[in-house]
Amino acid sequence: MTKHINLIGNHPNAEHPLGTWLKANDIPATATKCHRELTEINNEENEDLILWMANKLISHHYSTFRLEQLKKKYGELGFPKYAEQNRKLPIADKVKKGNATEILLTEYIQSTLNRELIKVFKLKYNPNVDQAIKGDDTLMVDLLQQESGDDLKIYLGESKFRKTPDKTAVNDISSSLEKEKMPLSYSFLVEEIAKSNEELALKLDDFIVQDIKDKSQLIYTGLLLSNENTSANVERNLSNDNPELIFISIGIKNPENFINLVFEKANELITNPSTL
């Protein structure tokens, strides 16, 4: 079993859209590098993949309340104005790329672990949808209920999109995930969970993040989405002595086209929310 699998599990199989789209290569780990290379099997214009990713964009950006309101207002006079007033999908190109890459990391980690993790979709809380939101790109927790008592794993992530991969992007992700790094949003996650599930929030609140880290159960995940040279760039530039870090590269033929296609589909779905 590779270090990569120990940290985040196996790459998903073909039953999952990400497993259909991408193949994985766990490059042998060293003292300063643990890198999972993902490359295309099917290109990014695959309709099933685009639809799946578009729905993920919507679920990460829109609350259940807002989607129900959009459905209620659909067909009524002034719906386009109402929809624009309550728009959650960004228009700004840089923000679209950043948000989509963040969502990819969240969904990829859940696919490798083959289960839903406890998380808060922070993009739903952004008061300015065309400005990047601060905080951890990805923060998810796995509550392990055992006979000896509850235990916890935390998955902290940093993600970036680049049209062309470069050393700076790799270094920025790596420096954000040094072994001293602690999650910024754990208390926010607990408080948001408490609004719908106080019992679960109380369990999460019992844990001290430093104790989880000391048990090597704080897992660091970096993701760079870029073109077909991404893996080679990561191999050339990555150096990080954090033993709990895995760096994931996604190298595809046309990353900008992928982002544009999924946002076009998501906006298409929002214009007729009754289909969601």
PDB file of C-alpha atoms in Angstrom:
ATOM      1  CA  MET A   1       0.000   0.000   0.000  1.00  0.00           C
ATOM      2  CA  THR A   2       1.406   3.381  -1.000  1.00  0.00           C
ATOM      3  CA  LYS A   3       1.723   6.367   1.317  1.00  0.00           C
ATOM      4  CA  HIS A   4      -0.802   8.093  -0.945  1.00  0.00           C
ATOM      5  CA  ILE A   5      -3.426   5.434  -0.189  1.00  0.00           C
ATOM      6  CA  ASN A   6      -2.660   5.593   3.531  1.00  0.00           C
ATOM      7  CA  LEU A   7      -3.330   9.326   3.501  1.00  0.00           C
ATOM      8  CA  ILE A   8      -6.462   9.616   1.351  1.00  0.00           C
ATOM      9  CA  GLY A   9      -7.370   6.201  -0.043  1.00  0.00           C
ATOM     10  CA  ASN A  10      -7.564   4.793  -3.553  1.00  0.00           C
ATOM     11  CA  HIS A  11      -8.390   6.745  -6.679  1.00  0.00           C
ATOM     12  CA  PRO A  12     -12.121   6.203  -7.432  1.00  0.00           C
ATOM     13  CA  ASN A  13     -13.131   3.514  -9.893  1.00  0.00           C
ATOM     14  CA  ALA A  14     -15.063   3.997 -13.118  1.00  0.00           C
ATOM     15  CA  GLU A  15     -18.402   4.027 -11.281  1.00  0.00           C
ATOM     16  CA  HIS A  16     -17.555   7.555 -10.123  1.00  0.00           C
ATOM     17  CA  PRO A  17     -17.408  10.460 -12.638  1.00  0.00           C
ATOM     18  CA  LEU A  18     -13.902  11.363 -11.470  1.00  0.00           C
ATOM     19  CA  GLY A  19     -12.774   7.775 -11.965  1.00  0.00           C
ATOM     20  CA  THR A  20     -14.213   7.762 -15.472  1.00  0.00           C
ATOM     21  CA  TRP A  21     -12.515  11.047 -16.330  1.00  0.00           C
ATOM     22  CA  LEU A  22      -9.085  10.620 -14.709  1.00  0.00           C
ATOM     23  CA  LYS A  23      -6.517   7.887 -14.165  1.00  0.00           C
ATOM     24  CA  ALA A  24      -4.087   7.954 -11.246  1.00  0.00           C
ATOM     25  CA  ASN A  25      -0.397   7.306 -10.846  1.00  0.00           C
ATOM     26  CA  ASP A  26       1.005   7.303  -7.321  1.00  0.00           C
ATOM     27  CA  ILE A  27       4.584   8.428  -7.911  1.00  0.00           C
ATOM     28  CA  PRO A  28       6.894   6.785  -5.336  1.00  0.00           C
ATOM     29  CA  ALA A  29       7.082   8.983  -2.257  1.00  0.00           C
ATOM     30  CA  THR A  30      10.278  10.493  -0.891  1.00  0.00           C
ATOM     31  CA  ALA A  31      11.088  12.343   2.325  1.00  0.00           C
ATOM     32  CA  THR A  32       9.977  15.619   0.728  1.00  0.00           C
ATOM     33  CA  LYS A  33       7.377  14.572  -1.821  1.00  0.00           C
ATOM     34  CA  CYS A  34       4.139  12.575  -1.960  1.00  0.00           C
ATOM     35  CA  HIS A  35       2.526  13.194  -5.350  1.00  0.00           C
ATOM     36  CA  ARG A  36      -0.529  11.617  -6.978  1.00  0.00           C
ATOM     37  CA  GLU A  37      -0.612  12.352 -10.704  1.00  0.00           C
ATOM     38  CA  LEU A  38      -4.055  12.476 -12.342  1.00  0.00           C
ATOM     39  CA  THR A  39      -4.390  12.589 -16.127  1.00  0.00           C
ATOM     40  CA  GLU A  40      -7.306  12.359 -18.545  1.00  0.00           C
ATOM     41  CA  ILE A  41      -8.874   9.154 -19.770  1.00  0.00           C
ATOM     42  CA  ASN A  42     -11.787  10.975 -21.392  1.00  0.00           C
ATOM     43  CA  ASN A  43     -11.551  14.633 -22.306  1.00  0.00           C
ATOM     44  CA  GLU A  44     -13.246  17.389 -20.343  1.00  0.00           C
ATOM     45  CA  GLU A  45     -16.104  17.723 -22.843  1.00  0.00           C
ATOM     46  CA  ASN A  46     -17.653  14.468 -21.610  1.00  0.00           C
ATOM     47  CA  GLU A  47     -21.332  15.370 -21.097  1.00  0.00           C
ATOM     48  CA  ASP A  48     -21.870  13.207 -18.012  1.00  0.00           C
ATOM     49  CA  LEU A  49     -18.816  14.721 -16.311  1.00  0.00           C
ATOM     50  CA  ILE A  50     -19.880  18.285 -17.152  1.00  0.00           C
ATOM     51  CA  LEU A  51     -23.396  17.684 -15.807  1.00  0.00           C
ATOM     52  CA  TRP A  52     -22.051  16.088 -12.607  1.00  0.00           C
ATOM     53  CA  MET A  53     -19.609  18.937 -12.013  1.00  0.00           C
ATOM     54  CA  ALA A  54     -22.234  21.595 -12.813  1.00  0.00           C
ATOM     55  CA  ASN A  55     -24.516  20.104 -10.154  1.00  0.00           C
ATOM     56  CA  LYS A  56     -21.624  20.170  -7.690  1.00  0.00           C
ATOM     57  CA  LEU A  57     -21.072  23.862  -8.436  1.00  0.00           C
ATOM     58  CA  ILE A  58     -24.717  24.523  -7.629  1.00  0.00           C
ATOM     59  CA  SER A  59     -24.767  22.454  -4.434  1.00  0.00           C
ATOM     60  CA  HIS A  60     -21.600  24.160  -3.159  1.00  0.00           C
ATOM     61  CA  HIS A  61     -22.843  27.690  -3.937  1.00  0.00           C
ATOM     62  CA  TYR A  62     -26.611  27.576  -3.254  1.00  0.00           C
ATOM     63  CA  SER A  63     -28.364  26.723  -0.003  1.00  0.00           C
ATOM     64  CA  THR A  64     -31.401  24.439  -0.012  1.00  0.00           C
ATOM     65  CA  PHE A  65     -33.522  27.440   0.975  1.00  0.00           C
ATOM     66  CA  ARG A  66     -32.341  29.510  -1.984  1.00  0.00           C
ATOM     67  CA  LEU A  67     -32.841  26.678  -4.469  1.00  0.00           C
ATOM     68  CA  GLU A  68     -36.390  26.133  -3.194  1.00  0.00           C
ATOM     69  CA  GLN A  69     -37.082  29.837  -3.546  1.00  0.00           C
ATOM     70  CA  LEU A  70     -35.746  29.854  -7.095  1.00  0.00           C
ATOM     71  CA  LYS A  71     -38.014  26.928  -7.946  1.00  0.00           C
ATOM     72  CA  LYS A  72     -40.973  28.725  -6.369  1.00  0.00           C
ATOM     73  CA  LYS A  73     -40.322  31.907  -8.344  1.00  0.00           C
ATOM     74  CA  TYR A  74     -39.582  30.134 -11.612  1.00  0.00           C
ATOM     75  CA  GLY A  75     -42.111  31.046 -14.284  1.00  0.00           C
ATOM     76  CA  GLU A  76     -43.386  34.066 -12.387  1.00  0.00           C
ATOM     77  CA  LEU A  77     -43.050  37.567 -13.809  1.00  0.00           C
ATOM     78  CA  GLY A  78     -39.588  38.949 -13.167  1.00  0.00           C
ATOM     79  CA  PHE A  79     -37.861  35.617 -12.520  1.00  0.00           C
ATOM     80  CA  PRO A  80     -34.649  36.630 -14.371  1.00  0.00           C
ATOM     81  CA  LYS A  81     -34.353  39.714 -12.144  1.00  0.00           C
ATOM     82  CA  TYR A  82     -35.061  37.635  -9.039  1.00  0.00           C
ATOM     83  CA  ALA A  83     -32.490  35.030 -10.080  1.00  0.00           C
ATOM     84  CA  GLU A  84     -29.854  37.720 -10.719  1.00  0.00           C
ATOM     85  CA  GLN A  85     -30.574  39.328  -7.339  1.00  0.00           C
ATOM     86  CA  ASN A  86     -29.898  35.973  -5.697  1.00  0.00           C
ATOM     87  CA  ARG A  87     -27.025  34.895  -7.932  1.00  0.00           C
ATOM     88  CA  LYS A  88     -24.435  32.759  -6.165  1.00  0.00           C
ATOM     89  CA  LEU A  89     -22.393  31.551  -9.139  1.00  0.00           C
ATOM     90  CA  PRO A  90     -19.504  33.933  -9.840  1.00  0.00           C
ATOM     91  CA  ILE A  91     -18.952  35.719 -13.138  1.00  0.00           C
ATOM     92  CA  ALA A  92     -15.388  36.870 -12.461  1.00  0.00           C
ATOM     93  CA  ASP A  93     -13.045  34.519 -14.325  1.00  0.00           C
ATOM     94  CA  LYS A  94     -10.453  34.190 -11.560  1.00  0.00           C
ATOM     95  CA  VAL A  95     -13.091  33.417  -8.947  1.00  0.00           C
ATOM     96  CA  LYS A  96     -14.773  30.829 -11.181  1.00  0.00           C
ATOM     97  CA  LYS A  97     -11.466  29.012 -11.607  1.00  0.00           C
ATOM     98  CA  GLY A  98     -10.629  29.185  -7.917  1.00  0.00           C
ATOM     99  CA  ASN A  99     -14.049  27.997  -6.761  1.00  0.00           C
ATOM    100  CA  ALA A 100     -14.242  25.129  -9.255  1.00  0.00           C
ATOM    101  CA  THR A 101     -10.778  23.880  -8.268  1.00  0.00           C
ATOM    102  CA  GLU A 102     -11.693  24.080  -4.585  1.00  0.00           C
ATOM    103  CA  ILE A 103     -14.833  22.036  -5.262  1.00  0.00           C
ATOM    104  CA  LEU A 104     -12.821  19.481  -7.249  1.00  0.00           C
ATOM    105  CA  LEU A 105     -10.521  18.956  -4.273  1.00  0.00           C
ATOM    106  CA  THR A 106     -13.453  18.525  -1.884  1.00  0.00           C
ATOM    107  CA  GLU A 107     -15.189  16.035  -4.145  1.00  0.00           C
ATOM    108  CA  TYR A 108     -12.000  14.157  -4.989  1.00  0.00           C
ATOM    109  CA  ILE A 109     -11.111  13.496  -1.345  1.00  0.00           C
ATOM    110  CA  GLN A 110     -14.637  12.253  -0.673  1.00  0.00           C
ATOM    111  CA  SER A 111     -14.413   9.999  -3.733  1.00  0.00           C
ATOM    112  CA  THR A 112     -11.135   8.435  -2.595  1.00  0.00           C
ATOM    113  CA  LEU A 113     -12.512   7.796   0.892  1.00  0.00           C
ATOM    114  CA  ASN A 114     -15.798   6.625  -0.664  1.00  0.00           C
ATOM    115  CA  ARG A 115     -17.998   8.514   1.777  1.00  0.00           C
ATOM    116  CA  GLU A 116     -19.421  11.917   2.581  1.00  0.00           C
ATOM    117  CA  LEU A 117     -17.370  13.825   5.122  1.00  0.00           C
ATOM    118  CA  ILE A 118     -18.603  16.417   7.598  1.00  0.00           C
ATOM    119  CA  LYS A 119     -18.109  19.825   6.025  1.00  0.00           C
ATOM    120  CA  VAL A 120     -19.582  23.253   5.431  1.00  0.00           C
ATOM    121  CA  PHE A 121     -19.893  24.604   1.897  1.00  0.00           C
ATOM    122  CA  LYS A 122     -18.352  27.975   2.713  1.00  0.00           C
ATOM    123  CA  LEU A 123     -19.058  29.363  -0.780  1.00  0.00           C
ATOM    124  CA  LYS A 124     -22.729  29.611   0.237  1.00  0.00           C
ATOM    125  CA  TYR A 125     -21.771  32.255   2.798  1.00  0.00           C
ATOM    126  CA  ASN A 126     -19.902  34.595   0.472  1.00  0.00           C
ATOM    127  CA  PRO A 127     -21.566  38.063   0.484  1.00  0.00           C
ATOM    128  CA  ASN A 128     -19.668  39.043  -2.688  1.00  0.00           C
ATOM    129  CA  VAL A 129     -19.809  36.123  -5.101  1.00  0.00           C
ATOM    130  CA  ASP A 130     -17.316  37.705  -7.513  1.00  0.00           C
ATOM    131  CA  GLN A 131     -14.614  37.998  -4.878  1.00  0.00           C
ATOM    132  CA  ALA A 132     -12.638  35.078  -3.495  1.00  0.00           C
ATOM    133  CA  ILE A 133     -13.705  34.098   0.012  1.00  0.00           C
ATOM    134  CA  LYS A 134     -11.080  33.863   2.761  1.00  0.00           C
ATOM    135  CA  GLY A 135     -10.387  30.826   4.910  1.00  0.00           C
ATOM    136  CA  ASP A 136      -9.326  27.232   4.343  1.00  0.00           C
ATOM    137  CA  ASP A 137      -9.962  26.103   0.763  1.00  0.00           C
ATOM    138  CA  THR A 138     -11.051  22.710   2.037  1.00  0.00           C
ATOM    139  CA  LEU A 139     -11.761  21.612   5.600  1.00  0.00           C
ATOM    140  CA  MET A 140     -13.557  18.314   6.155  1.00  0.00           C
ATOM    141  CA  VAL A 141     -13.736  15.967   9.102  1.00  0.00           C
ATOM    142  CA  ASP A 142     -14.355  12.267   9.429  1.00  0.00           C
ATOM    143  CA  LEU A 143     -15.903  11.264  12.768  1.00  0.00           C
ATOM    144  CA  LEU A 144     -14.812   7.711  13.509  1.00  0.00           C
ATOM    145  CA  GLN A 145     -17.232   6.080  15.926  1.00  0.00           C
ATOM    146  CA  GLN A 146     -15.562   3.156  17.684  1.00  0.00           C
ATOM    147  CA  GLU A 147     -16.284   0.983  20.708  1.00  0.00           C
ATOM    148  CA  SER A 148     -13.363   2.609  22.515  1.00  0.00           C
ATOM    149  CA  GLY A 149     -14.806   6.066  21.839  1.00  0.00           C
ATOM    150  CA  ASP A 150     -15.079   8.593  19.047  1.00  0.00           C
ATOM    151  CA  ASP A 151     -12.039   9.603  17.066  1.00  0.00           C
ATOM    152  CA  LEU A 152     -11.497  12.192  14.348  1.00  0.00           C
ATOM    153  CA  LYS A 153      -9.569  12.738  11.137  1.00  0.00           C
ATOM    154  CA  ILE A 154      -9.317  16.200   9.630  1.00  0.00           C
ATOM    155  CA  TYR A 155      -8.636  16.899   5.956  1.00  0.00           C
ATOM    156  CA  LEU A 156      -7.192  20.349   5.263  1.00  0.00           C
ATOM    157  CA  GLY A 157      -6.679  21.424   1.670  1.00  0.00           C
ATOM    158  CA  GLU A 158      -5.261  24.145  -0.577  1.00  0.00           C
ATOM    159  CA  SER A 159      -6.085  24.276  -4.292  1.00  0.00           C
ATOM    160  CA  LYS A 160      -5.073  26.393  -7.278  1.00  0.00           C
ATOM    161  CA  PHE A 161      -5.912  26.693 -10.959  1.00  0.00           C
ATOM    162  CA  ARG A 162      -3.318  27.706 -13.505  1.00  0.00           C
ATOM    163  CA  LYS A 163      -3.700  27.860 -17.283  1.00  0.00           C
ATOM    164  CA  THR A 164      -0.012  26.960 -17.392  1.00  0.00           C
ATOM    165  CA  PRO A 165       1.656  25.316 -14.379  1.00  0.00           C
ATOM    166  CA  ASP A 166       4.606  27.077 -12.814  1.00  0.00           C
ATOM    167  CA  LYS A 167       6.973  26.844  -9.878  1.00  0.00           C
ATOM    168  CA  THR A 168       5.192  29.649  -8.012  1.00  0.00           C
ATOM    169  CA  ALA A 169       1.869  27.777  -7.941  1.00  0.00           C
ATOM    170  CA  VAL A 170       3.510  24.625  -6.576  1.00  0.00           C
ATOM    171  CA  ASN A 171       5.427  26.617  -3.968  1.00  0.00           C
ATOM    172  CA  ASP A 172       2.338  28.582  -2.911  1.00  0.00           C
ATOM    173  CA  ILE A 173       0.329  25.404  -2.339  1.00  0.00           C
ATOM    174  CA  SER A 174       3.236  23.730  -0.568  1.00  0.00           C
ATOM    175  CA  SER A 175       3.960  26.677   1.745  1.00  0.00           C
ATOM    176  CA  SER A 176       0.263  26.821   2.691  1.00  0.00           C
ATOM    177  CA  LEU A 177       0.486  23.217   3.877  1.00  0.00           C
ATOM    178  CA  GLU A 178       3.688  23.167   5.910  1.00  0.00           C
ATOM    179  CA  LYS A 179       3.629  20.820   8.883  1.00  0.00           C
ATOM    180  CA  GLU A 180       3.118  23.729  11.326  1.00  0.00           C
ATOM    181  CA  LYS A 181      -0.097  24.803   9.548  1.00  0.00           C
ATOM    182  CA  MET A 182      -3.323  24.510  11.529  1.00  0.00           C
ATOM    183  CA  PRO A 183      -6.899  24.793  10.214  1.00  0.00           C
ATOM    184  CA  LEU A 184      -8.382  28.275  10.403  1.00  0.00           C
ATOM    185  CA  SER A 185     -12.035  27.303  10.103  1.00  0.00           C
ATOM    186  CA  TYR A 186     -12.611  24.447  12.547  1.00  0.00           C
ATOM    187  CA  SER A 187     -14.639  26.498  15.034  1.00  0.00           C
ATOM    188  CA  PHE A 188     -16.668  27.981  12.146  1.00  0.00           C
ATOM    189  CA  LEU A 189     -17.438  24.461  10.909  1.00  0.00           C
ATOM    190  CA  VAL A 190     -18.597  23.356  14.376  1.00  0.00           C
ATOM    191  CA  GLU A 191     -20.838  26.392  14.827  1.00  0.00           C
ATOM    192  CA  GLU A 192     -22.433  25.949  11.399  1.00  0.00           C
ATOM    193  CA  ILE A 193     -23.022  22.237  12.034  1.00  0.00           C
ATOM    194  CA  ALA A 194     -24.692  23.176  15.343  1.00  0.00           C
ATOM    195  CA  LYS A 195     -27.452  25.030  13.467  1.00  0.00           C
ATOM    196  CA  SER A 196     -28.776  21.756  12.074  1.00  0.00           C
ATOM    197  CA  ASN A 197     -27.256  19.033  14.262  1.00  0.00           C
ATOM    198  CA  GLU A 198     -26.345  20.135  17.772  1.00  0.00           C
ATOM    199  CA  GLU A 199     -25.518  16.606  18.936  1.00  0.00           C
ATOM    200  CA  LEU A 200     -22.900  16.211  16.201  1.00  0.00           C
ATOM    201  CA  ALA A 201     -21.525  19.697  16.855  1.00  0.00           C
ATOM    202  CA  LEU A 202     -21.085  18.889  20.539  1.00  0.00           C
ATOM    203  CA  LYS A 203     -19.102  15.770  19.623  1.00  0.00           C
ATOM    204  CA  LEU A 204     -16.866  17.754  17.273  1.00  0.00           C
ATOM    205  CA  ASP A 205     -16.417  20.473  19.894  1.00  0.00           C
ATOM    206  CA  ASP A 206     -14.940  17.935  22.301  1.00  0.00           C
ATOM    207  CA  PHE A 207     -11.881  17.493  20.093  1.00  0.00           C
ATOM    208  CA  ILE A 208      -8.754  19.637  20.274  1.00  0.00           C
ATOM    209  CA  VAL A 209      -7.256  20.087  16.819  1.00  0.00           C
ATOM    210  CA  GLN A 210      -3.696  20.057  18.149  1.00  0.00           C
ATOM    211  CA  ASP A 211      -4.340  16.634  19.687  1.00  0.00           C
ATOM    212  CA  ILE A 212      -5.606  15.359  16.316  1.00  0.00           C
ATOM    213  CA  LYS A 213      -2.481  16.713  14.626  1.00  0.00           C
ATOM    214  CA  ASP A 214      -0.236  15.120  17.259  1.00  0.00           C
ATOM    215  CA  LYS A 215      -1.782  11.738  16.389  1.00  0.00           C
ATOM    216  CA  SER A 216      -0.994  12.294  12.664  1.00  0.00           C
ATOM    217  CA  GLN A 217      -4.707  12.494  11.910  1.00  0.00           C
ATOM    218  CA  LEU A 218      -4.588  15.942  10.346  1.00  0.00           C
ATOM    219  CA  ILE A 219      -4.155  15.194   6.641  1.00  0.00           C
ATOM    220  CA  TYR A 220      -2.945  17.922   4.283  1.00  0.00           C
ATOM    221  CA  THR A 221      -4.086  17.864   0.646  1.00  0.00           C
ATOM    222  CA  GLY A 222      -2.815  20.131  -2.118  1.00  0.00           C
ATOM    223  CA  LEU A 223      -4.307  20.306  -5.613  1.00  0.00           C
ATOM    224  CA  LEU A 224      -3.039  22.007  -8.778  1.00  0.00           C
ATOM    225  CA  LEU A 225      -5.338  21.924 -11.831  1.00  0.00           C
ATOM    226  CA  SER A 226      -3.600  22.892 -15.048  1.00  0.00           C
ATOM    227  CA  ASN A 227      -2.500  21.578 -18.441  1.00  0.00           C
ATOM    228  CA  GLU A 228      -0.793  18.356 -19.452  1.00  0.00           C
ATOM    229  CA  ASN A 229       2.578  19.555 -18.084  1.00  0.00           C
ATOM    230  CA  THR A 230       1.261  19.777 -14.526  1.00  0.00           C
ATOM    231  CA  SER A 231       2.735  16.555 -13.177  1.00  0.00           C
ATOM    232  CA  ALA A 232       6.215  17.247 -14.526  1.00  0.00           C
ATOM    233  CA  ASN A 233       6.098  20.717 -12.999  1.00  0.00           C
ATOM    234  CA  VAL A 234       5.100  19.341  -9.603  1.00  0.00           C
ATOM    235  CA  GLU A 235       7.826  16.702  -9.741  1.00  0.00           C
ATOM    236  CA  ARG A 236      10.397  19.344 -10.584  1.00  0.00           C
ATOM    237  CA  ASN A 237       9.429  21.860  -7.900  1.00  0.00           C
ATOM    238  CA  LEU A 238       7.722  20.183  -4.950  1.00  0.00           C
ATOM    239  CA  SER A 239       9.711  19.926  -1.748  1.00  0.00           C
ATOM    240  CA  ASN A 240       7.869  19.697   1.565  1.00  0.00           C
ATOM    241  CA  ASP A 241       8.831  17.733   4.672  1.00  0.00           C
ATOM    242  CA  ASN A 242       5.278  17.531   6.051  1.00  0.00           C
ATOM    243  CA  PRO A 243       4.790  13.761   6.508  1.00  0.00           C
ATOM    244  CA  GLU A 244       0.997  14.083   6.280  1.00  0.00           C
ATOM    245  CA  LEU A 245       0.926  15.988   2.966  1.00  0.00           C
ATOM    246  CA  ILE A 246      -0.231  14.615  -0.376  1.00  0.00           C
ATOM    247  CA  PHE A 247      -0.010  16.791  -3.490  1.00  0.00           C
ATOM    248  CA  ILE A 248      -2.507  16.001  -6.244  1.00  0.00           C
ATOM    249  CA  SER A 249      -1.880  17.224  -9.777  1.00  0.00           C
ATOM    250  CA  ILE A 250      -4.638  17.216 -12.403  1.00  0.00           C
ATOM    251  CA  GLY A 251      -3.213  17.711 -15.869  1.00  0.00           C
ATOM    252  CA  ILE A 252      -5.744  18.016 -18.688  1.00  0.00           C
ATOM    253  CA  LYS A 253      -5.604  19.216 -22.281  1.00  0.00           C
ATOM    254  CA  ASN A 254      -7.684  22.374 -21.874  1.00  0.00           C
ATOM    255  CA  PRO A 255      -8.330  23.334 -18.229  1.00  0.00           C
ATOM    256  CA  GLU A 256      -9.897  26.714 -19.112  1.00  0.00           C
ATOM    257  CA  ASN A 257     -12.382  25.028 -21.421  1.00  0.00           C
ATOM    258  CA  PHE A 258     -13.348  22.623 -18.643  1.00  0.00           C
ATOM    259  CA  ILE A 259     -14.078  25.478 -16.224  1.00  0.00           C
ATOM    260  CA  ASN A 260     -16.087  27.371 -18.840  1.00  0.00           C
ATOM    261  CA  LEU A 261     -18.141  24.318 -19.784  1.00  0.00           C
ATOM    262  CA  VAL A 262     -19.115  23.442 -16.211  1.00  0.00           C
ATOM    263  CA  PHE A 263     -20.138  27.017 -15.397  1.00  0.00           C
ATOM    264  CA  GLU A 264     -22.133  27.289 -18.646  1.00  0.00           C
ATOM    265  CA  LYS A 265     -24.000  24.109 -17.719  1.00  0.00           C
ATOM    266  CA  ALA A 266     -24.535  25.244 -14.111  1.00  0.00           C
ATOM    267  CA  ASN A 267     -25.962  28.572 -15.278  1.00  0.00           C
ATOM    268  CA  GLU A 268     -28.176  26.742 -17.745  1.00  0.00           C
ATOM    269  CA  LEU A 269     -29.541  24.565 -14.941  1.00  0.00           C
ATOM    270  CA  ILE A 270     -30.172  27.585 -12.693  1.00  0.00           C
ATOM    271  CA  THR A 271     -32.251  29.280 -15.401  1.00  0.00           C
ATOM    272  CA  ASN A 272     -34.663  26.355 -15.070  1.00  0.00           C
ATOM    273  CA  PRO A 273     -34.308  25.356 -11.399  1.00  0.00           C
ATOM    274  CA  SER A 274     -37.365  23.085 -11.504  1.00  0.00           C
ATOM    275  CA  THR A 275     -35.097  20.467 -13.115  1.00  0.00           C
ATOM    276  CA  LEU A 276     -32.720  20.408 -10.132  1.00  0.00           C
TER     277      LEU A 276
END
